[in-house]
Coordinates of N, CA, C and O in Angstrom, one line a residue:
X1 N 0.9 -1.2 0.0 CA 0.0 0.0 0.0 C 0.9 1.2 0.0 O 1.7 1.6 0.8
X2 N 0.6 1.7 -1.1 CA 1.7 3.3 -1.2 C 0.7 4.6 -0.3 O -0.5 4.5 -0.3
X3 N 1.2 5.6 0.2 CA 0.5 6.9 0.7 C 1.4 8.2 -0.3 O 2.5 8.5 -0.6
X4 N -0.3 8.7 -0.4 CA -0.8 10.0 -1.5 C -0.2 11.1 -0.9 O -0.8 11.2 0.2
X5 N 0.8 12.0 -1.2 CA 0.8 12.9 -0.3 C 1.2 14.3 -1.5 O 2.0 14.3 -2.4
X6 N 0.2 15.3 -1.2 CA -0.4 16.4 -1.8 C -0.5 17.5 -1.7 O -1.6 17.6 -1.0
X7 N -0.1 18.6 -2.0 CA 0.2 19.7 -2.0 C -0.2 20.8 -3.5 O 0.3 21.0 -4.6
X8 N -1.7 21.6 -2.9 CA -2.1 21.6 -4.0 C -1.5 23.5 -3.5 O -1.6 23.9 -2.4
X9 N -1.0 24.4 -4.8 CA -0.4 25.5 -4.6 C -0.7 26.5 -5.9 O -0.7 26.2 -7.1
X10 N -1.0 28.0 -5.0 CA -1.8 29.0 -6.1 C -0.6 29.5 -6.8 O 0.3 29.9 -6.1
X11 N -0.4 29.4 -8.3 CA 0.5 29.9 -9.1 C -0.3 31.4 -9.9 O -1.4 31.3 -10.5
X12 N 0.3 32.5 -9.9 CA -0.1 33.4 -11.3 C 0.0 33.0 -12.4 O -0.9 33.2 -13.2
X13 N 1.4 32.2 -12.7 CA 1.8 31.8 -14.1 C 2.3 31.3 -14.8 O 3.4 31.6 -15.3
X14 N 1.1 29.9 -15.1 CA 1.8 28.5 -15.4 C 3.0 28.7 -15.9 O 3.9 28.2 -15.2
X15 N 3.3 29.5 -16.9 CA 4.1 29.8 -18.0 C 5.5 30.1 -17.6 O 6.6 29.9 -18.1
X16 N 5.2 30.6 -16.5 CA 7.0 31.1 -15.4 C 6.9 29.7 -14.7 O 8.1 29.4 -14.5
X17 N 6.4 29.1 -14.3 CA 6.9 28.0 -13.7 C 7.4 26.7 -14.8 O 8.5 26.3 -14.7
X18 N 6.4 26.1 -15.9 CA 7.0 25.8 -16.8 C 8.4 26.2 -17.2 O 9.4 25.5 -17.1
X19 N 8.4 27.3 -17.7 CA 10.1 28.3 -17.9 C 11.3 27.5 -17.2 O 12.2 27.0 -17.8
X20 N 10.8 27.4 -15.6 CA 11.5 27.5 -14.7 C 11.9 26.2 -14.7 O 13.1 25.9 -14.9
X21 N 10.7 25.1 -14.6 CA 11.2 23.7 -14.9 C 12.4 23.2 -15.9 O 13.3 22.4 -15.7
X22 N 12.2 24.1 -17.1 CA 13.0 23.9 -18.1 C 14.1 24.0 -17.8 O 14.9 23.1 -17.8
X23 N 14.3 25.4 -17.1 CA 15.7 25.9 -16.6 C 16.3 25.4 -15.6 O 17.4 25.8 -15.2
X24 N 15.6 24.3 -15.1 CA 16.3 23.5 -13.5 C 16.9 22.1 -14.7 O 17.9 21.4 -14.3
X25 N 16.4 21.9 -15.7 CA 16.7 20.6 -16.5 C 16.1 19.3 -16.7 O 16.5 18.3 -17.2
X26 N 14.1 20.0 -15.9 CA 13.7 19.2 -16.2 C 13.5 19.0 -17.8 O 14.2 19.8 -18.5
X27 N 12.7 18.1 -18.4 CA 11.9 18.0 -19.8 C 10.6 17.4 -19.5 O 10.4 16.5 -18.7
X28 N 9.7 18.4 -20.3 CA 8.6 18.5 -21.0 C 8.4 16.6 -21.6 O 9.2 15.9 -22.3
X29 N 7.0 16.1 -20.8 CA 6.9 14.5 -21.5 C 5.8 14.5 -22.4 O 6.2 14.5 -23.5
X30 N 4.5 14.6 -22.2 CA 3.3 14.7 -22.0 C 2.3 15.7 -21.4 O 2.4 16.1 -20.2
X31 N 1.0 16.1 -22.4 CA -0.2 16.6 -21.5 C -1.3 15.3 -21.5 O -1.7 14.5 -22.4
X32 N -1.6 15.5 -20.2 CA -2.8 14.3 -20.2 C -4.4 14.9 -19.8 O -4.7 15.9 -19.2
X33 N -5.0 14.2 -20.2 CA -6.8 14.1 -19.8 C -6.9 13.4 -19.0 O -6.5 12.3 -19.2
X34 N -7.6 13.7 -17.6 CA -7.8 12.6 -17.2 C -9.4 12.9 -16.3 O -9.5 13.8 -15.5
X35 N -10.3 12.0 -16.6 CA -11.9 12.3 -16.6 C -11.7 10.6 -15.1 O -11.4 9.4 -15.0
X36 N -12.3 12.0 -14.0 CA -12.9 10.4 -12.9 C -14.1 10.6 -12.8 O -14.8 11.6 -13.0
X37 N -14.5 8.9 -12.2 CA -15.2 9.1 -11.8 C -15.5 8.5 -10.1 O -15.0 7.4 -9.8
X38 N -16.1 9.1 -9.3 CA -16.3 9.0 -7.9 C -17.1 8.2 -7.6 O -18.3 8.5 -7.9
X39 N -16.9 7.0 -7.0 CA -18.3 6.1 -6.1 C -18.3 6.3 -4.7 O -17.4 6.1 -3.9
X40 N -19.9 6.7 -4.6 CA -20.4 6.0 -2.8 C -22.0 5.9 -3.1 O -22.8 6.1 -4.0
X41 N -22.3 5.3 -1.9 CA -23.7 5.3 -2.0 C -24.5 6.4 -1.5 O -23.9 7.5 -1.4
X42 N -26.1 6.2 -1.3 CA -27.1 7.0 -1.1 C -26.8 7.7 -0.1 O -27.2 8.8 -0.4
X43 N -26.2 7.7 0.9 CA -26.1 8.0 2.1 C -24.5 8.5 2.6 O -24.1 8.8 3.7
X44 N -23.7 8.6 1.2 CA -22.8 9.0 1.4 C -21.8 9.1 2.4 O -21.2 10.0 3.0
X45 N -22.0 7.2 2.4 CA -20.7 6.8 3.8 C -19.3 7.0 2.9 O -18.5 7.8 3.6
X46 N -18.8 6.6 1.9 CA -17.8 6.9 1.8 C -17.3 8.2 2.0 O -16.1 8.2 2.2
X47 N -18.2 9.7 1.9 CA -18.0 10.9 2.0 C -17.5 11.4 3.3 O -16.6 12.2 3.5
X48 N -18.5 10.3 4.5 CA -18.5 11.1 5.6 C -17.4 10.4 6.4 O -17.1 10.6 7.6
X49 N -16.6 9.1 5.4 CA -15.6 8.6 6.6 C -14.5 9.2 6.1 O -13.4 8.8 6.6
X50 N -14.4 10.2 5.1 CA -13.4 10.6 4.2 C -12.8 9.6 3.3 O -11.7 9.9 3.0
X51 N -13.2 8.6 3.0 CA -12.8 7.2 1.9 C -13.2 8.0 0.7 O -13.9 9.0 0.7
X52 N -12.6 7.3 -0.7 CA -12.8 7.5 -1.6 C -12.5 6.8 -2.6 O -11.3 6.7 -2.9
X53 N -13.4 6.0 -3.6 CA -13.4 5.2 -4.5 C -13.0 5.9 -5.8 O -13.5 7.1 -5.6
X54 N -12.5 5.9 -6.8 CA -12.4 6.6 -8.0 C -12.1 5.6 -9.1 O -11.2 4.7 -8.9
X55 N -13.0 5.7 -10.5 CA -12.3 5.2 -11.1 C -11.8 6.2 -12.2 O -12.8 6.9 -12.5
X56 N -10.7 6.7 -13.0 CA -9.8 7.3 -13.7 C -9.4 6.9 -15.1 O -8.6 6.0 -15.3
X57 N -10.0 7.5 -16.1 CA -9.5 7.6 -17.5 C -8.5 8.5 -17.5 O -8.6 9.7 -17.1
X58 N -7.5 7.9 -18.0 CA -6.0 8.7 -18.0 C -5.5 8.8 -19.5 O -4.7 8.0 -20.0
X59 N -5.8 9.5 -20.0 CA -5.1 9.7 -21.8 C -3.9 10.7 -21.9 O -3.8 11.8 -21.5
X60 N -3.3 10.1 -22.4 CA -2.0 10.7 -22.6 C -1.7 10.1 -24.4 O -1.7 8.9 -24.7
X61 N -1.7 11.3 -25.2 CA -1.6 11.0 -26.9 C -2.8 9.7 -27.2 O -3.9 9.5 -26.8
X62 N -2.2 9.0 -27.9 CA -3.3 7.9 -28.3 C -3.5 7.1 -27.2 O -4.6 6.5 -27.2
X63 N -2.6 6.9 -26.1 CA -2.4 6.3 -25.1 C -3.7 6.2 -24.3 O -4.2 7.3 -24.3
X64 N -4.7 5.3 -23.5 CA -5.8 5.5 -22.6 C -6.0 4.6 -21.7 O -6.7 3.7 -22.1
X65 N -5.5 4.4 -20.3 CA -5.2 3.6 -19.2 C -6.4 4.1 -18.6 O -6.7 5.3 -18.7
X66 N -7.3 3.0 -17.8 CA -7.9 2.9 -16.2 C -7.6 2.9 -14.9 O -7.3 1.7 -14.5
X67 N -7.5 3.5 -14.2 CA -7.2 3.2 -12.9 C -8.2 3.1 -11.8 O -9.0 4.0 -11.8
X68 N -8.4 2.2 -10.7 CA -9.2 2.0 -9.9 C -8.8 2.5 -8.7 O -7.8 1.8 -8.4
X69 N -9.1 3.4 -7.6 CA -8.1 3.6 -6.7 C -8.8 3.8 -5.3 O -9.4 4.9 -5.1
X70 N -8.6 3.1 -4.5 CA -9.5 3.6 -2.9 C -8.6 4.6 -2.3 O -7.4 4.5 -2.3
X71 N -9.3 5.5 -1.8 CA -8.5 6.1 -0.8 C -8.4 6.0 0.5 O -9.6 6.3 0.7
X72 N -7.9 5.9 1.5 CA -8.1 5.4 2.5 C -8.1 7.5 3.0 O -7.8 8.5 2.4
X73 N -8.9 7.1 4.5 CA -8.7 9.2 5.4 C -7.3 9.6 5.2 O -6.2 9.0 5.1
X74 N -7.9 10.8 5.2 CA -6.5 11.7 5.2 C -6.3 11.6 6.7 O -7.1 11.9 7.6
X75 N -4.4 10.9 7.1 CA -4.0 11.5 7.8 C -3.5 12.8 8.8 O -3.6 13.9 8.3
X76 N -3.2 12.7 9.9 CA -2.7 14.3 10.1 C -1.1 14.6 9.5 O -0.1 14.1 9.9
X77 N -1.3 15.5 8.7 CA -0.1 16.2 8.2 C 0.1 17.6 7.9 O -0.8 18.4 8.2
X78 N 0.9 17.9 7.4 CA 0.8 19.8 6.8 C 0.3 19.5 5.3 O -0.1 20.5 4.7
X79 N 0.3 18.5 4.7 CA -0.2 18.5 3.4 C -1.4 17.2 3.3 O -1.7 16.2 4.0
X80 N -1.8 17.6 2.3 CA -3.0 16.4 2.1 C -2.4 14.9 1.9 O -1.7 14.5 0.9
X81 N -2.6 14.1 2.9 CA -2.0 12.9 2.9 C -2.7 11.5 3.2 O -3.3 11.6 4.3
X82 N -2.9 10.2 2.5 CA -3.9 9.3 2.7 C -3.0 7.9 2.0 O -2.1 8.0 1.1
X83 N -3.4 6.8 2.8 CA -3.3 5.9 2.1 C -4.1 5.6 1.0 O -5.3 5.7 1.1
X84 N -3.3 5.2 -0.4 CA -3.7 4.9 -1.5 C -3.5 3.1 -2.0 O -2.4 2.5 -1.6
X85 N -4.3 2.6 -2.6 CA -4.6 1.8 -3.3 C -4.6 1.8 -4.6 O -5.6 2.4 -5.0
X86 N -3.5 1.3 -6.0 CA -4.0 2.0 -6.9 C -4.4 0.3 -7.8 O -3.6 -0.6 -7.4
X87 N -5.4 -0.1 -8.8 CA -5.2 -0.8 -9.5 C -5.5 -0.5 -10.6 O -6.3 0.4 -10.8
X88 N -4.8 -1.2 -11.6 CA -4.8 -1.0 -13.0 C -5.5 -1.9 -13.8 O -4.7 -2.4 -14.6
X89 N -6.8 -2.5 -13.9 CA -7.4 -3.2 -14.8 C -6.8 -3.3 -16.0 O -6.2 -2.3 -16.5
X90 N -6.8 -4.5 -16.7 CA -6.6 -5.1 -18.0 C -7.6 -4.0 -18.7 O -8.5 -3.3 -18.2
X91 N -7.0 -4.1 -20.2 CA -7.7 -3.3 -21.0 C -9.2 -3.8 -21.2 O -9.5 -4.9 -20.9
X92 N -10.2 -3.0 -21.7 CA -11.4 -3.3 -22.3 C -11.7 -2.5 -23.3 O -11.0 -1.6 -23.8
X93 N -12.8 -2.8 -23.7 CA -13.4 -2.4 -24.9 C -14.4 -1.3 -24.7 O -15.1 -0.7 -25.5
X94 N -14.3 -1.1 -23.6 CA -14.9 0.3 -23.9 C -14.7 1.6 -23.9 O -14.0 2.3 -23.1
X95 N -15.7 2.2 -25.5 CA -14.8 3.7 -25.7 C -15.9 4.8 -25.0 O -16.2 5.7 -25.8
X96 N -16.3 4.8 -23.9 CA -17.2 5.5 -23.2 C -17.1 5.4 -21.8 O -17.1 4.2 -21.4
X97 N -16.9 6.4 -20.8 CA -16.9 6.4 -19.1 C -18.1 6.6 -19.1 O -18.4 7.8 -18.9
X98 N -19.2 5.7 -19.3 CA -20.4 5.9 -18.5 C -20.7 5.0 -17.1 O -20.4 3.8 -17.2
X99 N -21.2 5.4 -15.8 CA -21.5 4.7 -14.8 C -22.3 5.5 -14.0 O -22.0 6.5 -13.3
X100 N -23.5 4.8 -14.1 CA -24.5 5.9 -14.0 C -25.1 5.7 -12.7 O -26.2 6.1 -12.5
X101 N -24.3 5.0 -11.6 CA -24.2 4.7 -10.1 C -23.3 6.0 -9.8 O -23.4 6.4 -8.7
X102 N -22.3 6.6 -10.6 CA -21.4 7.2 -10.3 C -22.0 8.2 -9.2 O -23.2 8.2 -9.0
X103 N -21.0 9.3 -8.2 CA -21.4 9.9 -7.4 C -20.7 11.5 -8.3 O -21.0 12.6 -7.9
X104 N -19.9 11.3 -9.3 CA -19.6 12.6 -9.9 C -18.5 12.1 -10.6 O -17.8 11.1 -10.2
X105 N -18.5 13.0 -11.8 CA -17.4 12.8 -12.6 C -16.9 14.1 -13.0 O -17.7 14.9 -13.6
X106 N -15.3 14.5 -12.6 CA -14.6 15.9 -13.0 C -13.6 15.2 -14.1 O -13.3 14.0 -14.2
X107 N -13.2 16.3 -14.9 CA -12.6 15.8 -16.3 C -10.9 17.2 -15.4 O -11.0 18.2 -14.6
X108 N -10.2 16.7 -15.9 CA -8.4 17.7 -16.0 C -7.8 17.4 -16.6 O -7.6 16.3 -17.1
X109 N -7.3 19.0 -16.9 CA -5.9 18.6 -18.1 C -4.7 19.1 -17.4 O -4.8 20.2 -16.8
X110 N -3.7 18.6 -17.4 CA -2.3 18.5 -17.0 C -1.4 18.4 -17.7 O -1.5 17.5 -18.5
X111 N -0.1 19.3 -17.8 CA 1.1 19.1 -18.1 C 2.3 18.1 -17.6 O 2.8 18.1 -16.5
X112 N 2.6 17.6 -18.3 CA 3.8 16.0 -17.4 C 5.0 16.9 -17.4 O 5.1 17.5 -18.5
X113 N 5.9 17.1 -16.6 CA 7.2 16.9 -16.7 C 8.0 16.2 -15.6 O 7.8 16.0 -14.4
X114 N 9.0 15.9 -16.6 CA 10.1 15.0 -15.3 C 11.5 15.8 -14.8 O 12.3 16.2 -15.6
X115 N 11.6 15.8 -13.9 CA 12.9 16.4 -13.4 C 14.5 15.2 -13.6 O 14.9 14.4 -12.7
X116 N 15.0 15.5 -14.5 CA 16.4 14.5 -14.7 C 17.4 14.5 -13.4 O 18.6 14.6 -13.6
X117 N 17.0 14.6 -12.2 CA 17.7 14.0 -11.3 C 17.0 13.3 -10.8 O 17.5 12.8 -9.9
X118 N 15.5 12.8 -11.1 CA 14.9 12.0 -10.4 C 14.2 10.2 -11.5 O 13.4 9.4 -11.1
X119 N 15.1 10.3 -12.8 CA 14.3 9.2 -13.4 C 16.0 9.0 -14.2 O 16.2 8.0 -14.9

């Protein structure tokens, strides 16, 4: 079991920080899509124990991975932190995220880079 730990921070400008990545030596990989969607039931116990089920379309170029992922409560930390569960289902055949149990589905777009002291 790996732990999520998160740090979400107000920028003015993507564009100076990208810059900036460049300039430290990271490189530019990928932008990805990635459309979840959220399960709990009627009564929204997963909400109120802080748990969270997700399942994750992740597209990157032609590229399109699933991910299934529980989250276990956020512990106490200075940043957002939780045990994570991630699985990666085999592929399927389906070219549509519908699940109409779902509890919400938010779609993001992101920039990938990697920092070359770290891969």
């Amino acid at each position: 079991m790996c732990s999520e730990i998160e740090a979400k921070l107000k920028i003015e400008s993507p564009e100076q920080i990208e810059s900036r990545l460049v300039e430290l030596g990271a490189e530019f990989v990928a932008e990805q899509l990635q459309t979840d969607c959220h399960f709990d039931d009627d009564n929204a116990a997963m909400s109120k124990a802080d748990k969270a089920l997700r399942l994750r379309r992740q597209s990157v170029g032609e590229t399109t991975q699933f991910l299934l992922t529980y989250k276990g409560p956020k512990e106490q930390s200075n940043f957002k932190k939780r045990r994570e569960i991630v699985h990666i289902p085999k592929p399927c055949q389906t070219s549509e995220m519908e699940h109409p149990s779902a509890a919400g589905q938010v779609s993001s777009f992101s920039t990938i880079f990697i920092d070359w002291q770290y891969h």
